[in-house]
Amino acid sequence: MTNGAFITFEGIDGAGKSSHIDALAQALRAAGHTVTLTREPGGTPLAEKLRGMLLHDSMDALTETLLVFAARRDHLRCVIEPALARGEVVLCDRFTDATFAYQGAGRGFDLEVLSYMERLAQTGVGLQPDLMRNPDLTLWFDVPPEVAAQRLSAARAPDRFESQPVEFFTRVARGYADRAAGAPQRFARIDSSQPREQVAAQLRAVVAAHGWLAQTP
Ligand SMILES: Nc1ncnc2c1ncn2[C@@H]1O[C@H](COP(=O)(O)OP(=O)(O)O)[C@@H](O)[C@H]1O
Ligand SMILES: Cc1cn([C@H]2C[C@H](O)[C@@H](COP(=O)(O)OP(=O)(O)O)O2)c(=O)[nH]c1=O
């Protein structure tokens, strides 16, 4: 058994995840936790190579899904499970909810096949052979797609996913909402259309409510 915690960050591109993950890692470290900060697709040398292909090379939805799960399996085996076994807090920028949202809802890939692949990729990698690894908490940055698009257009050159039209992100956002409805105990919705300071305060309050940070008065 492990005392570690697996916390994932999710949301459409431009929702504001990356703006908060470092600060949360710092707060957790200040509270005495050892934190592994990582991301998907990526987090290992192999998975980072796959990330490069996923973000820049054109491919069909099945190829995309296979690469995403291959990267995830390697990441779980080499980084996430060992960190959790050491009792660390793992903060991961995206995980399987992104696959259901982007490949499933966004690109229309079969959700039942995704569920099967999820089970296959996330089982038998840790100390408990029968356990299917899932996040303990998913921080879902929810923002209207139009707001996210506006933020992104001001921020950076788009990759293959970010250059999709706003209708794609409307489907992706719906995919996240469906995943959240299916696992309400695991998901915490962060209203990411708020100003940055309020988003940070809400985030901190959620993590504190789970006992990983002190409650602020
Ligand atoms: N609450 C916010 N209000 C306004 N702009 C924000 C907010 N949070 C993030 N941004 C800006 O929006 C852009 C996308 O944020 P980012 O954290 O990179 O999103 P993500 O990692 O979810 O794609 C960045 O330019 C960032 O500075
Ligand atoms: C994990 C994952 C990410 N993605 C996509 C979503 C993002 O557009 C992209 C990379 O995610 P991200 O790390 O959020 O990129 P950035 O920090 O540049 O915003 O990969 C999927 O399509 N499926 C997945 O399973």
Short mmCIF file of C-alpha atoms and ligand atoms in Angstrom, two decimals:
data_model
loop_
_atom_site.label_atom_id
_atom_site.label_comp_id
_atom_site.label_asym_id
_atom_site.label_seq_id
_atom_site.Cartn_x
_atom_site.Cartn_y
_atom_site.Cartn_z
CA MET A 1 0.00 0.00 0.00
CA THR A 2 1.06 3.59 -0.51
CA ASN A 3 0.46 6.91 1.24
CA GLY A 4 1.27 8.80 -1.93
CA ALA A 5 -1.27 10.90 -3.76
CA PHE A 6 -1.89 11.06 -7.48
CA ILE A 7 -3.32 14.44 -8.51
CA THR A 8 -4.06 15.30 -12.14
CA PHE A 9 -4.69 18.64 -13.87
CA GLU A 10 -7.22 18.66 -16.71
CA GLY A 11 -9.00 21.11 -18.98
CA ILE A 12 -9.07 22.35 -22.55
CA ASP A 13 -6.00 24.09 -23.99
CA GLY A 14 -5.78 27.62 -22.60
CA ALA A 15 -7.81 26.80 -19.48
CA GLY A 16 -4.91 27.91 -17.25
CA LYS A 17 -3.53 24.62 -15.86
CA SER A 18 0.14 25.39 -16.48
CA SER A 19 -0.21 28.74 -14.75
CA HIS A 20 -0.91 27.00 -11.40
CA ILE A 21 0.84 23.64 -11.31
CA ASP A 22 4.27 24.97 -10.19
CA ALA A 23 2.78 27.06 -7.37
CA LEU A 24 0.81 24.08 -6.10
CA ALA A 25 3.96 21.94 -6.18
CA GLN A 26 5.77 24.60 -4.14
CA ALA A 27 2.94 24.84 -1.60
CA LEU A 28 2.91 21.05 -1.18
CA ARG A 29 6.70 20.97 -0.73
CA ALA A 30 6.45 23.74 1.87
CA ALA A 31 3.88 21.55 3.66
CA GLY A 32 6.47 18.75 3.85
CA HIS A 33 5.54 16.57 0.88
CA THR A 34 7.98 15.25 -1.68
CA VAL A 35 6.46 16.17 -5.02
CA THR A 36 6.99 14.67 -8.47
CA LEU A 37 5.84 17.12 -11.12
CA THR A 38 5.21 15.55 -14.51
CA ARG A 39 3.01 15.72 -17.61
CA GLU A 40 1.27 13.75 -20.33
CA PRO A 41 1.88 12.91 -23.02
CA GLY A 42 5.45 12.73 -21.73
CA GLY A 43 7.29 12.35 -18.43
CA THR A 44 9.86 9.75 -19.61
CA PRO A 45 12.41 9.87 -22.47
CA LEU A 46 10.29 7.48 -24.55
CA ALA A 47 7.00 9.24 -23.78
CA GLU A 48 8.54 12.65 -24.58
CA LYS A 49 9.51 11.33 -28.03
CA LEU A 50 5.93 10.16 -28.53
CA ARG A 51 4.71 13.58 -27.35
CA GLY A 52 6.73 15.25 -30.11
CA MET A 53 5.01 13.06 -32.72
CA LEU A 54 1.56 13.58 -31.21
CA LEU A 55 1.84 17.36 -31.13
CA HIS A 56 3.36 17.81 -34.59
CA ASP A 57 2.64 14.87 -36.93
CA SER A 58 -0.71 14.29 -38.57
CA MET A 59 -2.29 10.85 -37.89
CA ASP A 60 -5.67 9.13 -37.61
CA ALA A 61 -7.54 8.86 -34.31
CA LEU A 62 -6.58 5.20 -33.68
CA THR A 63 -2.85 5.88 -34.17
CA GLU A 64 -3.15 8.90 -31.90
CA THR A 65 -4.89 6.87 -29.21
CA LEU A 66 -2.36 4.03 -29.37
CA LEU A 67 0.53 6.49 -29.02
CA VAL A 68 -1.11 8.28 -26.10
CA PHE A 69 -1.63 5.01 -24.22
CA ALA A 70 1.86 3.73 -25.06
CA ALA A 71 3.30 6.94 -23.60
CA ARG A 72 1.04 6.57 -20.54
CA ARG A 73 2.06 2.98 -19.86
CA ASP A 74 5.76 3.89 -19.93
CA HIS A 75 5.12 6.94 -17.74
CA LEU A 76 3.17 4.89 -15.17
CA ARG A 77 5.83 2.16 -15.10
CA CYS A 78 8.91 4.38 -14.90
CA VAL A 79 7.74 7.50 -13.02
CA ILE A 80 4.24 7.55 -11.50
CA GLU A 81 4.08 4.16 -9.78
CA PRO A 82 7.63 4.34 -8.33
CA ALA A 83 6.91 7.86 -6.95
CA LEU A 84 3.62 6.74 -5.39
CA ALA A 85 5.37 3.68 -3.90
CA ARG A 86 7.85 6.08 -2.24
CA GLY A 87 4.89 7.94 -0.73
CA GLU A 88 5.25 11.06 -2.89
CA VAL A 89 2.62 13.41 -4.22
CA VAL A 90 2.51 13.12 -8.02
CA LEU A 91 1.19 16.20 -9.83
CA CYS A 92 0.49 15.31 -13.44
CA ASP A 93 -0.48 17.83 -16.12
CA ARG A 94 -3.14 15.73 -17.92
CA PHE A 95 -3.88 11.97 -17.80
CA THR A 96 -6.54 9.62 -19.20
CA ASP A 97 -9.44 12.07 -18.87
CA ALA A 98 -7.67 14.01 -21.64
CA THR A 99 -7.82 10.93 -23.87
CA PHE A 100 -11.59 10.62 -23.32
CA ALA A 101 -12.01 14.35 -23.93
CA TYR A 102 -9.67 14.81 -26.95
CA GLN A 103 -9.59 11.45 -28.75
CA GLY A 104 -13.07 10.41 -27.56
CA ALA A 105 -15.31 13.49 -27.51
CA GLY A 106 -13.06 15.64 -29.73
CA ARG A 107 -12.15 13.17 -32.50
CA GLY A 108 -15.05 10.75 -32.05
CA PHE A 109 -13.02 7.67 -31.07
CA ASP A 110 -15.14 4.84 -29.60
CA LEU A 111 -15.53 5.38 -25.83
CA GLU A 112 -15.92 1.66 -25.05
CA VAL A 113 -12.63 0.89 -26.79
CA LEU A 114 -11.05 3.73 -24.79
CA SER A 115 -12.37 2.19 -21.55
CA TYR A 116 -10.83 -1.14 -22.52
CA MET A 117 -7.49 0.47 -23.37
CA GLU A 118 -7.61 2.46 -20.13
CA ARG A 119 -7.94 -0.78 -18.15
CA LEU A 120 -5.19 -2.46 -20.14
CA ALA A 121 -2.68 0.39 -19.86
CA GLN A 122 -3.30 1.24 -16.21
CA THR A 123 -3.39 -2.23 -14.66
CA GLY A 124 -0.49 -4.36 -13.46
CA VAL A 125 2.20 -1.69 -13.35
CA GLY A 126 2.46 -0.96 -9.60
CA LEU A 127 3.04 -2.98 -6.46
CA GLN A 128 -0.57 -4.20 -6.52
CA PRO A 129 -0.96 -6.30 -9.69
CA ASP A 130 -4.77 -6.12 -9.78
CA LEU A 131 -5.03 -2.39 -9.21
CA MET A 132 -6.11 -0.18 -12.09
CA ARG A 133 -4.29 3.08 -11.35
CA ASN A 134 -6.51 6.14 -11.32
CA PRO A 135 -5.93 9.64 -9.97
CA ASP A 136 -6.94 10.27 -6.35
CA LEU A 137 -8.02 13.78 -7.31
CA THR A 138 -8.54 15.48 -10.66
CA LEU A 139 -8.47 19.27 -10.75
CA TRP A 140 -10.66 20.15 -13.70
CA PHE A 141 -10.04 23.69 -14.99
CA ASP A 142 -13.34 24.58 -16.57
CA VAL A 143 -13.57 27.62 -18.82
CA PRO A 144 -15.74 28.49 -21.86
CA PRO A 145 -13.88 27.49 -25.08
CA GLU A 146 -14.18 31.04 -26.44
CA VAL A 147 -12.34 32.43 -23.38
CA ALA A 148 -9.60 29.78 -23.67
CA ALA A 149 -9.17 30.52 -27.39
CA GLN A 150 -8.84 34.23 -26.68
CA ARG A 151 -6.21 33.60 -24.00
CA LEU A 152 -4.25 31.28 -26.29
CA SER A 153 -4.28 33.59 -29.29
CA ALA A 154 -2.58 36.20 -27.11
CA ALA A 155 -0.13 33.72 -25.60
CA ARG A 156 1.73 31.39 -27.98
CA ALA A 157 2.03 29.75 -31.40
CA PRO A 158 -0.46 26.86 -31.53
CA ASP A 159 0.53 23.15 -31.76
CA ARG A 160 -1.54 20.58 -33.70
CA PHE A 161 -4.27 20.39 -31.02
CA GLU A 162 -4.32 24.07 -30.17
CA SER A 163 -4.90 25.03 -33.79
CA GLN A 164 -8.23 23.16 -33.88
CA PRO A 165 -11.37 25.31 -34.31
CA VAL A 166 -13.40 26.35 -31.28
CA GLU A 167 -16.09 23.71 -32.11
CA PHE A 168 -13.48 21.02 -31.44
CA PHE A 169 -12.87 22.46 -27.97
CA THR A 170 -16.60 22.70 -27.34
CA ARG A 171 -16.74 18.91 -27.86
CA VAL A 172 -13.62 18.39 -25.73
CA ALA A 173 -15.15 20.50 -22.93
CA ARG A 174 -18.30 18.37 -23.09
CA GLY A 175 -16.10 15.27 -22.90
CA TYR A 176 -14.56 16.56 -19.67
CA ALA A 177 -17.99 17.37 -18.25
CA ASP A 178 -19.13 13.79 -19.01
CA ARG A 179 -16.06 12.29 -17.34
CA ALA A 180 -16.63 14.54 -14.30
CA ALA A 181 -20.28 13.46 -14.10
CA GLY A 182 -19.13 9.82 -14.17
CA ALA A 183 -16.65 10.23 -11.30
CA PRO A 184 -17.92 13.07 -9.08
CA GLN A 185 -15.83 12.04 -6.03
CA ARG A 186 -12.60 12.19 -7.98
CA PHE A 187 -13.25 15.42 -9.90
CA ALA A 188 -13.07 18.93 -8.44
CA ARG A 189 -14.28 21.64 -10.81
CA ILE A 190 -12.19 24.78 -10.72
CA ASP A 191 -13.90 27.83 -12.22
CA SER A 192 -11.00 28.91 -14.35
CA SER A 193 -12.75 31.89 -15.90
CA GLN A 194 -12.07 33.72 -12.63
CA PRO A 195 -9.05 36.00 -12.17
CA ARG A 196 -5.81 34.09 -11.52
CA GLU A 197 -5.70 34.80 -7.74
CA GLN A 198 -9.21 33.41 -7.24
CA VAL A 199 -8.40 30.31 -9.28
CA ALA A 200 -5.30 29.78 -7.10
CA ALA A 201 -7.35 30.21 -3.91
CA GLN A 202 -10.00 27.72 -5.07
CA LEU A 203 -7.30 25.24 -6.05
CA ARG A 204 -5.60 25.51 -2.67
CA ALA A 205 -8.91 25.10 -0.84
CA VAL A 206 -9.71 21.89 -2.75
CA VAL A 207 -6.29 20.38 -2.05
CA ALA A 208 -6.53 21.44 1.62
CA ALA A 209 -9.97 19.83 1.90
CA HIS A 210 -8.32 16.54 0.89
CA GLY A 211 -5.82 16.94 3.75
CA TRP A 212 -2.67 17.53 1.66
CA LEU A 213 -2.34 21.22 2.67
CA ALA A 214 -3.33 23.15 5.80
CA GLN A 215 -6.74 24.83 5.61
CA THR A 216 -6.47 28.62 5.31
CA PRO A 217 -8.80 30.48 7.69
N1 LIG B 1 -7.25 33.19 -14.75
C1 LIG B 1 -6.69 33.70 -15.86
N2 LIG B 1 -7.14 34.83 -16.37
C2 LIG B 1 -6.60 35.36 -17.51
N3 LIG B 1 -5.59 34.76 -18.22
C3 LIG B 1 -5.11 33.61 -17.74
C4 LIG B 1 -5.63 33.01 -16.55
N4 LIG B 1 -4.96 31.86 -16.32
C5 LIG B 1 -4.07 31.74 -17.34
N5 LIG B 1 -4.14 32.78 -18.18
C6 LIG B 1 -3.34 33.01 -19.41
O1 LIG B 1 -3.92 32.16 -20.42
C7 LIG B 1 -2.92 31.57 -21.23
C8 LIG B 1 -3.05 30.02 -21.17
O2 LIG B 1 -2.76 29.59 -19.84
P1 LIG B 1 -2.01 28.22 -19.55
O3 LIG B 1 -1.77 28.15 -18.08
O4 LIG B 1 -0.81 28.07 -20.45
O5 LIG B 1 -3.15 27.19 -19.98
P2 LIG B 1 -3.10 25.60 -20.20
O6 LIG B 1 -1.85 25.10 -19.54
O7 LIG B 1 -4.35 25.12 -19.53
O8 LIG B 1 -3.12 25.40 -21.69
C9 LIG B 1 -1.58 32.09 -20.70
O9 LIG B 1 -1.18 33.19 -21.47
C10 LIG B 1 -1.92 32.54 -19.29
O10 LIG B 1 -1.06 33.59 -18.87
C1 LIG B 2 -2.66 13.47 -22.31
C2 LIG B 2 -3.31 13.83 -23.62
C3 LIG B 2 -3.07 15.06 -24.23
N1 LIG B 2 -3.64 15.36 -25.40
C4 LIG B 2 -3.36 16.67 -26.04
C5 LIG B 2 -4.01 17.85 -25.36
C6 LIG B 2 -3.07 18.99 -25.59
O1 LIG B 2 -3.53 19.74 -26.70
C7 LIG B 2 -1.75 18.33 -25.96
C8 LIG B 2 -0.61 18.65 -25.02
O2 LIG B 2 -1.07 18.98 -23.79
P1 LIG B 2 -0.41 20.09 -22.86
O3 LIG B 2 0.70 19.48 -22.11
O4 LIG B 2 -1.51 20.70 -22.07
O5 LIG B 2 0.20 21.15 -23.84
P2 LIG B 2 0.59 22.62 -23.48
O6 LIG B 2 1.29 22.63 -22.15
O7 LIG B 2 1.44 23.01 -24.65
O8 LIG B 2 -0.74 23.34 -23.41
O9 LIG B 2 -1.98 16.93 -25.98
C9 LIG B 2 -4.49 14.47 -26.03
O10 LIG B 2 -5.02 14.77 -27.12
N2 LIG B 2 -4.74 13.26 -25.45
C10 LIG B 2 -4.19 12.89 -24.26
O11 LIG B 2 -4.44 11.79 -23.74
#
